[in-house]
mmCIF file of C-alpha atoms in Angstrom:
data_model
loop_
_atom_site.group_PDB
_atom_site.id
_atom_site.type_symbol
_atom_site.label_atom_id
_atom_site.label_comp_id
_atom_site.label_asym_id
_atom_site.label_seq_id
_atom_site.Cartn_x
_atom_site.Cartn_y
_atom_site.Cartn_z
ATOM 1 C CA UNK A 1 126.040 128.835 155.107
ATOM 2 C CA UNK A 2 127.243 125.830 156.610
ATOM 3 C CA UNK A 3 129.908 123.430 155.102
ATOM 4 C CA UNK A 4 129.524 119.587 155.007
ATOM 5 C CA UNK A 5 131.459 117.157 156.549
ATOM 6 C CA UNK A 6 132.681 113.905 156.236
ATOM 7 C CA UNK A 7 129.809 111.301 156.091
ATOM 8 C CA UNK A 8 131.682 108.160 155.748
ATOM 9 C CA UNK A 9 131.559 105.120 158.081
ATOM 10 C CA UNK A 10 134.660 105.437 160.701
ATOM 11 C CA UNK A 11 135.866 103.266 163.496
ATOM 12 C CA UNK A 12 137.309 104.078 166.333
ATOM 13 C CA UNK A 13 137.500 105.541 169.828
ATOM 14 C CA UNK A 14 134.581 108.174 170.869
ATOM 15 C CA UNK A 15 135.640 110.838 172.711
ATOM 16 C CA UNK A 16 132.981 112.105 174.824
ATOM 17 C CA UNK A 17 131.860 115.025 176.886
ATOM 18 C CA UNK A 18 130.715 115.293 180.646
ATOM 19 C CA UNK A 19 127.658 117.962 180.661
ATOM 20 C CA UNK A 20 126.138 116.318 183.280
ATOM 21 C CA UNK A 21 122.904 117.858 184.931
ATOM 22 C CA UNK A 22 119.439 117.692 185.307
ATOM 23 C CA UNK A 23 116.430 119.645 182.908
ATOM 24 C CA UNK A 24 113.234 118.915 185.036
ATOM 25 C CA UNK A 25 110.254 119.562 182.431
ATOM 26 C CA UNK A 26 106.335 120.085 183.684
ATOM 27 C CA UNK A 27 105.192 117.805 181.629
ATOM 28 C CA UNK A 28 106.399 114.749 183.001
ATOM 29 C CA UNK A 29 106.071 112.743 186.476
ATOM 30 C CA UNK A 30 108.266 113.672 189.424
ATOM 31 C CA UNK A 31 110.115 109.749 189.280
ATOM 32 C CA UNK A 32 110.958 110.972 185.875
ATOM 33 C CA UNK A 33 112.159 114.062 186.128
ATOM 34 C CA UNK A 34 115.590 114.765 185.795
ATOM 35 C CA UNK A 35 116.735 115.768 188.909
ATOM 36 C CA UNK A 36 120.037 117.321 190.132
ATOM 37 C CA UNK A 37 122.648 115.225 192.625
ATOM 38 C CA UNK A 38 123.637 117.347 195.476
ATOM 39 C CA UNK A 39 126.518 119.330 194.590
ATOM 40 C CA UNK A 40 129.968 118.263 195.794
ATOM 41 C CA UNK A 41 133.198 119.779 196.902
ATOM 42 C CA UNK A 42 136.005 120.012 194.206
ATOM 43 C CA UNK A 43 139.136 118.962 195.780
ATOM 44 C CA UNK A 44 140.663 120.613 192.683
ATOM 45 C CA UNK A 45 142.060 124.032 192.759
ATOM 46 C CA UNK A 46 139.688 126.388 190.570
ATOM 47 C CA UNK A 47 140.751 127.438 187.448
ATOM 48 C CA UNK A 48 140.048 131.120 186.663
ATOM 49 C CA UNK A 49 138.170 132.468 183.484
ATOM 50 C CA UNK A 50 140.432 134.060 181.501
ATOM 51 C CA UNK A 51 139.057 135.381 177.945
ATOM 52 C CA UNK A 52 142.388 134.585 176.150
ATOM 53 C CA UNK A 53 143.141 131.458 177.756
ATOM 54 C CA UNK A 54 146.594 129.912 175.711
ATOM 55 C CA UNK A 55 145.320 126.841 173.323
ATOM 56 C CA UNK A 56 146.374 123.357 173.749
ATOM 57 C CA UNK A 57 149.313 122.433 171.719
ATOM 58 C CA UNK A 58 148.036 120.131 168.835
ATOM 59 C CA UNK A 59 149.284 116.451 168.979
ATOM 60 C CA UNK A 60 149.638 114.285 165.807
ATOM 61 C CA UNK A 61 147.399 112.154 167.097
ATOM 62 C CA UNK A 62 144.430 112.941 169.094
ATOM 63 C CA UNK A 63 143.943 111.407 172.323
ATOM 64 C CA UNK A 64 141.013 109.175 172.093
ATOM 65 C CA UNK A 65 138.790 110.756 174.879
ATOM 66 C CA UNK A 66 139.183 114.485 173.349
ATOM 67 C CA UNK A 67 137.479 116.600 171.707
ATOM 68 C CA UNK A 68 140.246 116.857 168.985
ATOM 69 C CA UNK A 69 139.551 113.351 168.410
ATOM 70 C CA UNK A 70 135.730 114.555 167.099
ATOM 71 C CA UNK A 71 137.593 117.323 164.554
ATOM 72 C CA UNK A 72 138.632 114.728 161.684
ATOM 73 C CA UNK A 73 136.771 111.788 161.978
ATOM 74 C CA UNK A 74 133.947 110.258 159.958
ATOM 75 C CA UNK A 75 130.483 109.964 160.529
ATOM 76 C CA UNK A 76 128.311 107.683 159.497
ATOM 77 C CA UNK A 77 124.761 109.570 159.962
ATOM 78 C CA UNK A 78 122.207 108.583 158.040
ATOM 79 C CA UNK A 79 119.162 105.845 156.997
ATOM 80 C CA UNK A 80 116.873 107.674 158.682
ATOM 81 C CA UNK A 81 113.755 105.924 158.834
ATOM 82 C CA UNK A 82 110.499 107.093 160.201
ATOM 83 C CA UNK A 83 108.529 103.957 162.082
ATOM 84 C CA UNK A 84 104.900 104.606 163.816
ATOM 85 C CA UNK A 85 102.977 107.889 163.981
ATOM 86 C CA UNK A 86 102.969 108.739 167.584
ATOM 87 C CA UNK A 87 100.366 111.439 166.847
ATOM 88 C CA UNK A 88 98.892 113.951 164.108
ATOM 89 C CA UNK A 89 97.804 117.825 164.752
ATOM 90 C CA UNK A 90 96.574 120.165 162.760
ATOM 91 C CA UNK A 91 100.356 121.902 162.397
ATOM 92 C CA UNK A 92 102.483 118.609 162.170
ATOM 93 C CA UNK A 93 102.604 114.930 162.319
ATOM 94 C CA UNK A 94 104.989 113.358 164.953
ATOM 95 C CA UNK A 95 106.634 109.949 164.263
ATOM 96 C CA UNK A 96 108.736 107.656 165.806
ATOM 97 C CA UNK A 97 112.211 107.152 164.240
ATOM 98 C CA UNK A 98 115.449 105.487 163.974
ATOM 99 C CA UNK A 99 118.989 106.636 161.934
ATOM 100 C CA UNK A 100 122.592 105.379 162.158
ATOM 101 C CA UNK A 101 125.825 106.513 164.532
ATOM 102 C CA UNK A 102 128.756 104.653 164.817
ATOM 103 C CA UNK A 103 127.365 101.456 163.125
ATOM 104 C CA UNK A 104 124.044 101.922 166.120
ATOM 105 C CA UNK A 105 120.546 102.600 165.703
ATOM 106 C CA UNK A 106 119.766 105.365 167.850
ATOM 107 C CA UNK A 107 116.004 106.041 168.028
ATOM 108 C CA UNK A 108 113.916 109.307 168.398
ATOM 109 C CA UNK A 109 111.247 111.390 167.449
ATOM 110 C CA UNK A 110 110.665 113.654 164.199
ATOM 111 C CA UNK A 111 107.694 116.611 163.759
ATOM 112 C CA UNK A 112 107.083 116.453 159.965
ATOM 113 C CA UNK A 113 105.096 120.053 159.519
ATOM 114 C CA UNK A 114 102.102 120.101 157.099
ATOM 115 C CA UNK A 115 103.309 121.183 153.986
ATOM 116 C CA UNK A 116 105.335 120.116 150.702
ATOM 117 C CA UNK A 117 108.425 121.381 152.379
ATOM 118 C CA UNK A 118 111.802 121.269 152.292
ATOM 119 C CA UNK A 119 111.108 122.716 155.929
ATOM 120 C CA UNK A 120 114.243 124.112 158.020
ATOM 121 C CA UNK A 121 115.476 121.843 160.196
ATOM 122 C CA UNK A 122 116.374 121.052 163.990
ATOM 123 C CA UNK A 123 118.117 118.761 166.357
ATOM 124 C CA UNK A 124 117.401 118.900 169.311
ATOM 125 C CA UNK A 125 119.507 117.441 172.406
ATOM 126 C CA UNK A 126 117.657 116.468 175.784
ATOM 127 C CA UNK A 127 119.205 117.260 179.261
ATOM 128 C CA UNK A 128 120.378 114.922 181.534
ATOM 129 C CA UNK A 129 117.567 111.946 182.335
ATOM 130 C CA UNK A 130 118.667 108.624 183.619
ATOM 131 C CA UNK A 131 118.857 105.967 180.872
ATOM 132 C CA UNK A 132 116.992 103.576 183.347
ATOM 133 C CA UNK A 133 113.803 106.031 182.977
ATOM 134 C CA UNK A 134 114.105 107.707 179.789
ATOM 135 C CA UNK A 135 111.315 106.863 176.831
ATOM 136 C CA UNK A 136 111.352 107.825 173.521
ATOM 137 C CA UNK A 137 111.446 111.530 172.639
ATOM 138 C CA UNK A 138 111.620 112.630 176.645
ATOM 139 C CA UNK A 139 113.096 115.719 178.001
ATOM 140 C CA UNK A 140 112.363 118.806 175.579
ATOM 141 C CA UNK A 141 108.430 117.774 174.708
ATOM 142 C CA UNK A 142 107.393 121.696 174.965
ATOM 143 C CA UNK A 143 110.108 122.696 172.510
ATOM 144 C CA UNK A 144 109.294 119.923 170.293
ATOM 145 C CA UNK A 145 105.700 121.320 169.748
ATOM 146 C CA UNK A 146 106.533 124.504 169.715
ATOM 147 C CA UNK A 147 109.345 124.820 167.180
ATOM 148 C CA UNK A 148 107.033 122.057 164.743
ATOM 149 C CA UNK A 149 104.169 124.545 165.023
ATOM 150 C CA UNK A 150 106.815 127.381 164.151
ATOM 151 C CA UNK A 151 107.252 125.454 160.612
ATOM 152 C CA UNK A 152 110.325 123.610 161.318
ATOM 153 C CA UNK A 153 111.221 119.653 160.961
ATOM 154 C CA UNK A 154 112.121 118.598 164.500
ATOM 155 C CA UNK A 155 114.593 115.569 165.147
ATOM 156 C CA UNK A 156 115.123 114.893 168.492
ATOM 157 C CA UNK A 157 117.482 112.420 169.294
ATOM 158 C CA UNK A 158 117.574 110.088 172.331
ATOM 159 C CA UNK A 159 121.096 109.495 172.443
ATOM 160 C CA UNK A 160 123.284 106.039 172.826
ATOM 161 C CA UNK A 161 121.803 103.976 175.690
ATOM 162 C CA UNK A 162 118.526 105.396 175.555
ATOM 163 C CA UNK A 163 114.746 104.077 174.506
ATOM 164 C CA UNK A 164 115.049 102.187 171.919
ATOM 165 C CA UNK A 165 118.670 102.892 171.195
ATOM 166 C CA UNK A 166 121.859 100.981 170.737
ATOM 167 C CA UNK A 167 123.898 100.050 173.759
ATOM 168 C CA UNK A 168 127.274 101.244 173.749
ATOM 169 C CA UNK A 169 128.756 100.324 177.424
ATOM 170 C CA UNK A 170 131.826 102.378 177.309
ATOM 171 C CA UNK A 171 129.773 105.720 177.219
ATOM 172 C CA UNK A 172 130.062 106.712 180.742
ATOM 173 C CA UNK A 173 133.600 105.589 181.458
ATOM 174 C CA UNK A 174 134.249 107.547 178.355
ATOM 175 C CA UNK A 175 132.766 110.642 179.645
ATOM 176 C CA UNK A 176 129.639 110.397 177.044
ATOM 177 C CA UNK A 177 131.265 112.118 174.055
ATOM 178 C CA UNK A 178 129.486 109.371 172.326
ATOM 179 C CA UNK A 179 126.265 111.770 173.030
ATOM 180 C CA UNK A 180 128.059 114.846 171.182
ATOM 181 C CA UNK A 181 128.899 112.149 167.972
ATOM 182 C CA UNK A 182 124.933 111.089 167.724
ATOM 183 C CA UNK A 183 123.982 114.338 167.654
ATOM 184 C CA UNK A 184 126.322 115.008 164.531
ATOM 185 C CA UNK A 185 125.076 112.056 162.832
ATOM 186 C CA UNK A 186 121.256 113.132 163.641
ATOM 187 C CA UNK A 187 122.412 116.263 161.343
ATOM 188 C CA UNK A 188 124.057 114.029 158.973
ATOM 189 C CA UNK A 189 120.906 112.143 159.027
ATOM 190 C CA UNK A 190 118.734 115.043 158.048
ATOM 191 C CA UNK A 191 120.499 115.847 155.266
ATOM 192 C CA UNK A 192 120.766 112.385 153.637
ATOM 193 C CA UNK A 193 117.089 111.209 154.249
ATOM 194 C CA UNK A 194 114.882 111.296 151.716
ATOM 195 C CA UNK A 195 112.049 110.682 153.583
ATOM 196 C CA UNK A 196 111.497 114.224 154.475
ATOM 197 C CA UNK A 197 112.118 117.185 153.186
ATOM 198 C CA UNK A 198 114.526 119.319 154.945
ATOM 199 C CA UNK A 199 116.273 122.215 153.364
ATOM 200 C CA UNK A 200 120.042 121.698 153.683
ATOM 201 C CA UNK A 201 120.687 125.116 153.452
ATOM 202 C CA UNK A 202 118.819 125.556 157.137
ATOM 203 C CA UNK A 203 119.477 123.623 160.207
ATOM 204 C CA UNK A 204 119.862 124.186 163.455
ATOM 205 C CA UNK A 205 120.339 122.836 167.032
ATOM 206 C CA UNK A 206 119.063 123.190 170.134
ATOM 207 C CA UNK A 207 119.518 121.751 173.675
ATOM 208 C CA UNK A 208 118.639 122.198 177.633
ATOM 209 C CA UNK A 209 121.163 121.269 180.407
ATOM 210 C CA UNK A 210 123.324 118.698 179.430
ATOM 211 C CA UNK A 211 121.856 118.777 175.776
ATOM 212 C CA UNK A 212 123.313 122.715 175.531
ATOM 213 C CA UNK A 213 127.072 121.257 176.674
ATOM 214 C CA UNK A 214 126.408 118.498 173.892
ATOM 215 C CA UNK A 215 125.528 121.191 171.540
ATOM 216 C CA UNK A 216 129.003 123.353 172.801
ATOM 217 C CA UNK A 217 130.753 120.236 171.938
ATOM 218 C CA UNK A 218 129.485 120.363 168.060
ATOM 219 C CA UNK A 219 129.904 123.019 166.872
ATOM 220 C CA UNK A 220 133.699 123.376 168.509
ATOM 221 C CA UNK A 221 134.313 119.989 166.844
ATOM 222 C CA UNK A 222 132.363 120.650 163.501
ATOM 223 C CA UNK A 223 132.561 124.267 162.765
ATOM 224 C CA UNK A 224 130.135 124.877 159.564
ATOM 225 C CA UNK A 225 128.401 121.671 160.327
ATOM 226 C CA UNK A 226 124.909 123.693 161.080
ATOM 227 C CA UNK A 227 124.064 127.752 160.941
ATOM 228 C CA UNK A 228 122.713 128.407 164.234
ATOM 229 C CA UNK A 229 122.867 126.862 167.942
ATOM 230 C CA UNK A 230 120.242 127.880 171.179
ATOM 231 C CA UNK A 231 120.962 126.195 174.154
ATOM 232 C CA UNK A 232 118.883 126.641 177.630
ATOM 233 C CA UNK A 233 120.256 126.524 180.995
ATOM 234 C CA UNK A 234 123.236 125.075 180.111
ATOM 235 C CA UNK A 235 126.219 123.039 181.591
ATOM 236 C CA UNK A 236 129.487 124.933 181.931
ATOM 237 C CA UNK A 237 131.553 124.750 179.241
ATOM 238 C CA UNK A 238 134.500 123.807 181.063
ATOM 239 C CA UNK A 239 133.963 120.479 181.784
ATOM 240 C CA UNK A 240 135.532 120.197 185.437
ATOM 241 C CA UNK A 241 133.025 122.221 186.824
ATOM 242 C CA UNK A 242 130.266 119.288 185.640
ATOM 243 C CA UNK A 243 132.161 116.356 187.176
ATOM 244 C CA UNK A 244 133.130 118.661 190.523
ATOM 245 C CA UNK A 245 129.264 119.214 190.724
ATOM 246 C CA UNK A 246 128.048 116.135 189.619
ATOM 247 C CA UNK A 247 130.185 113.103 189.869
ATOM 248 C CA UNK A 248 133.409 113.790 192.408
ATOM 249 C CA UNK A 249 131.706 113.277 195.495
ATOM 250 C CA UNK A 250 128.150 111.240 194.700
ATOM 251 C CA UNK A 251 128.351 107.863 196.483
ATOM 252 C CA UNK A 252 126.035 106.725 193.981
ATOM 253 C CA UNK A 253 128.772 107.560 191.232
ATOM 254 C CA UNK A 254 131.445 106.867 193.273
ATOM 255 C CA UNK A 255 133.166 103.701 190.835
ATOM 256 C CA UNK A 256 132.828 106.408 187.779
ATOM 257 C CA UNK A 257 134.001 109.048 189.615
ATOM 258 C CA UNK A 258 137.197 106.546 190.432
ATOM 259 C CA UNK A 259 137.352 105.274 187.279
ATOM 260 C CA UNK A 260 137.569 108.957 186.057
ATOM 261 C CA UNK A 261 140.399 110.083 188.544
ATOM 262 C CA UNK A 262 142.528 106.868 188.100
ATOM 263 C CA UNK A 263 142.489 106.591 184.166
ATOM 264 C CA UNK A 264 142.247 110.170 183.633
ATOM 265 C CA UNK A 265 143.768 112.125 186.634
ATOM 266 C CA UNK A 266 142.341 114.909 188.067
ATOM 267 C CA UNK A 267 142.622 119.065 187.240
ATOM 268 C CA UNK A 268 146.160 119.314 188.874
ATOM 269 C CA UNK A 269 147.208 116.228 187.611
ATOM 270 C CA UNK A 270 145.964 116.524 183.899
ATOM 271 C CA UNK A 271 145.363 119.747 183.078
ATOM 272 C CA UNK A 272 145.552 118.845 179.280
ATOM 273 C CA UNK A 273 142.761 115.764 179.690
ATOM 274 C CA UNK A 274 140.584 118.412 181.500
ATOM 275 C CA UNK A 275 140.948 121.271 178.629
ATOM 276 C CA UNK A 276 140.814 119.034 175.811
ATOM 277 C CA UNK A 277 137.183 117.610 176.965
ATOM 278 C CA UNK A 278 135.876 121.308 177.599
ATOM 279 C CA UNK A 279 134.143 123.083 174.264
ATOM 280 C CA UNK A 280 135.847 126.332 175.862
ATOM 281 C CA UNK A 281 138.911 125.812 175.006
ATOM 282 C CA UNK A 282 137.778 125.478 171.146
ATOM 283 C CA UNK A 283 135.732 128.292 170.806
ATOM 284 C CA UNK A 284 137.846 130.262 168.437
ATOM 285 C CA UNK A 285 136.638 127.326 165.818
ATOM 286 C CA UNK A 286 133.031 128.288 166.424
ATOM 287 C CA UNK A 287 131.474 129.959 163.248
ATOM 288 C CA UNK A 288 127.934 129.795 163.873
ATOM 289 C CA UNK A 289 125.792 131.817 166.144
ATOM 290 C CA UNK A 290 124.932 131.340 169.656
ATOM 291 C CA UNK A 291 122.042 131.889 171.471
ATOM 292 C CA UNK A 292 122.117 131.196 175.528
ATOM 293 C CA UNK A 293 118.966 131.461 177.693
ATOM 294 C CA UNK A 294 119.640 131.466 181.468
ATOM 295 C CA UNK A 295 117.521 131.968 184.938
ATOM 296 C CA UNK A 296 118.910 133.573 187.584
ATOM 297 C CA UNK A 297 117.485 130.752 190.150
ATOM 298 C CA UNK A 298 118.399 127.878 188.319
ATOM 299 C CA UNK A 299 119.480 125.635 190.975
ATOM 300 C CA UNK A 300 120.919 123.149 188.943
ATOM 301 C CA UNK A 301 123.254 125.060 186.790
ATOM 302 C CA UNK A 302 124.491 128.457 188.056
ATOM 303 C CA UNK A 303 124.257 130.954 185.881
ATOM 304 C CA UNK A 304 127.765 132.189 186.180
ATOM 305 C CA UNK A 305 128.462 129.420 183.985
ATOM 306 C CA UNK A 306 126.552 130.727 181.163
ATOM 307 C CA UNK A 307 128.005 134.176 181.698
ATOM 308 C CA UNK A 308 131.290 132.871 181.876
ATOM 309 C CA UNK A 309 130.951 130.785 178.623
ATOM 310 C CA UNK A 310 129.490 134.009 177.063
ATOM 311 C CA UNK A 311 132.388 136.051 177.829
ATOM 312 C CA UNK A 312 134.879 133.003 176.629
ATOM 313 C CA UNK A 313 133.051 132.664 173.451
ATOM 314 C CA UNK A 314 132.952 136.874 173.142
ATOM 315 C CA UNK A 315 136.725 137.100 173.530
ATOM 316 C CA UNK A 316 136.934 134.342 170.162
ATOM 317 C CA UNK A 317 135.035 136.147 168.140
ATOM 318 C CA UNK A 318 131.655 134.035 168.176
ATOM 319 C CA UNK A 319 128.490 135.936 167.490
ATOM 320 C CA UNK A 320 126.656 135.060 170.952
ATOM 321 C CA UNK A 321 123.677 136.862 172.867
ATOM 322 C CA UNK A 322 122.658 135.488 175.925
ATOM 323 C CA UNK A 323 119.442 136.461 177.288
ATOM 324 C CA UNK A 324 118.562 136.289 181.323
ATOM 325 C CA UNK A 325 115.315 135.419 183.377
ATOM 326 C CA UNK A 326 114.705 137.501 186.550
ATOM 327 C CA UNK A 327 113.585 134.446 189.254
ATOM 328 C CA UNK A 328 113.010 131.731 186.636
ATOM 329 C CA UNK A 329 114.146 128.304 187.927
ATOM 330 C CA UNK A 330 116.319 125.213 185.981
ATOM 331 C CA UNK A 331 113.296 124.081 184.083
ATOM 332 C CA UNK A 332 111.716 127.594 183.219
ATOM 333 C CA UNK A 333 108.427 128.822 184.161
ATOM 334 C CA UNK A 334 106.460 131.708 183.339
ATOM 335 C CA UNK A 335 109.039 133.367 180.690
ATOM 336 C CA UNK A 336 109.345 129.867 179.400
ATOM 337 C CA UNK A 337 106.707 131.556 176.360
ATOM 338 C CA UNK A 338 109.320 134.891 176.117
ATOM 339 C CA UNK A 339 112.620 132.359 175.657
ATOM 340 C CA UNK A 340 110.655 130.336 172.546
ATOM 341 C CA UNK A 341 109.820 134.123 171.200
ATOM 342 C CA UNK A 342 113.073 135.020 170.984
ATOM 343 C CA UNK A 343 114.167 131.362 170.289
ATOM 344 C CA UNK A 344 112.178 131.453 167.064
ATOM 345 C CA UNK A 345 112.966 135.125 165.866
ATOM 346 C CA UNK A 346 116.493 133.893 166.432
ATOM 347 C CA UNK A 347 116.137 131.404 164.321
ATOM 348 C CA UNK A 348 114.304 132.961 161.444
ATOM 349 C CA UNK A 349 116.936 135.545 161.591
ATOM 350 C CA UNK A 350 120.026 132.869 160.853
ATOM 351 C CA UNK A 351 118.214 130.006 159.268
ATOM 352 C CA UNK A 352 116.778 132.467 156.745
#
């Protein structure tokens, strides 16, 4: 049973988190595709997995950029409003929409199923795509259909900067937290809208790539706030490893990655700014139950990231299972049918 949180209008500085990859998805065109920069050397010493790693001390105040920054805060999530109807099946009807975070309308796209309802619900958060080539409802289209046909509202939300969303121009200097606080709102949304019915009792997320570090980041900053979590091929959830790969040493990212190093520091430098952005190190607030799906070919995100967050989150108590693909690649292939199987028995099981 999940506990709410605050839904009040609140100001202030977004912390936000660097899961930065790539999800490539069949359905789309190559030039839009996300699509992996070439990994990079990390000039900063590695820091070992350790499955009772000391916390952070607590500060009075959180620093801005920081996950603790996400714990207390208010959200503003709501006035969802469903615009056009993008298309109808015979399972659901799919509609364009719009809801509130951080004073913004961020747009995306909602899976009504046929029905009176109230219908469990789902966020979903999309992997990596660049904002320049993102459109509406991109990046998890598969999933979308699959989990509306399986009976369950689907909100998937574009995120700050993208489609039809509000600009926010900090968000990449500020490490994209800003991603992790739209996603609570979409939740926030949900619950508040009257224009669908959603039972309150039941919803969920779900994300790929990027989107499964944004969902890491939720539920360590708002234990309670759903009552289950899948994420596929995810980021690491210690966010050095995602700017090391990523951002360090790409010349096309090369005033971020500067802007990162100088205002920030780097791992030797800051080790507290490098913790307190990584979900990992706030696991032992997780109360919900994980589900991880992993290839062992992804060549985007190794999978000894998801093993390592697995044994992290194990060693805190959460309730995780993470399930492996013999072969299968970043995007998923031929098991792609078996991981939506056991995504939606998951879900029945804790969204019951």
């Amino acid at each position: 049973m999940h506990r709410r949180t605050g839904v009040l209008a609140g100001a202030g500085g977004l912390a936000l988190a660097l899961a930065l990859t790539a999800c490539t998805s069949p359905d789309r065109p190559a030039a839009e595709r996300e699509g992996p920069r070439a990994p990079a050397t990390s000039s900063a010493a590695p820091e070992p997995v350790q499955p009772g790693e000391p916390e952070v001390a607590a500060s009075p105040r959180p620093r801005p950029v920081s996950l603790p920054a996400l714990f207390d805060r208010q959200y503003d999530g709501g006035a969802l409003r469903t615009g056009a109807v993008l298309a109808e099946t015979e399972a659901y009807t799919r509609y364009f929409v719009s809801y509130r975070s951080d004073g913004r309308r961020i747009s995306g796209i909602l899976n009504v199923p046929r029905g009176r309802g109230p219908h469990p619900a789902l966020v979903l958060a999309h992997g990596y795509i660049d904002p320049a080539l993102y459109v509406n409802g991109q990046g998890l289209m598969r999933e979308q259909d699959w989990l509306a046909r399986a009976g369950y509202v689907v909100l998937h939300t574009d995120y700050r900067n993208h489609a039809q969303s509000g600009k926010d121009p900090s968000a990449e200097r500020r490490m994209r937290l800003g991603y992790t606080v739209d996603t609570i709102n979409a939740v926030h949304a949900l619950r508040r809208t009257k224009q669908v019915r959603v039972d309150d009792d039941r919803i969920g997320l779900l994300g790929r790539s990027m989107g499964g570090g944004v969902v890491y980041n939720v539920i360590a900053a708002q234990p309670g706030l759903v009552d289950a979590a899948v994420v596929f091929a995810p980021v690491s959830s210690r966010t050095i490893d995602n700017f090391d790969r990523w951002i360090r040493d790409d010349p096309g990212r090369s005033a971020l990655s500067d802007f990162v190093l100088r205002r920030y520091g780097d791992l030797r430098e800051a080790p507290r700014f490098w913790r307190e952005v990584s979900p990992r190190t706030y696991f032992d607030r997780v109360t919900e139950p994980v589900l991880i799906h992993h290839g062992t070919a992804d060549e985007s995100c190794p999978i000894r990231w998801s093993r390592a967050t697995t044994r992290a989150m194990r060693a805190a108590g959460v309730d995780v299972r993470m399930h492996t693909y013999p072969g299968e690649p970043h995007a998923f292939v031929a098991d792609w049918p078996l991981s939506m199987r056991r995504t939606t028995a998951f879900l029945r099981a804790h969204l019951a």
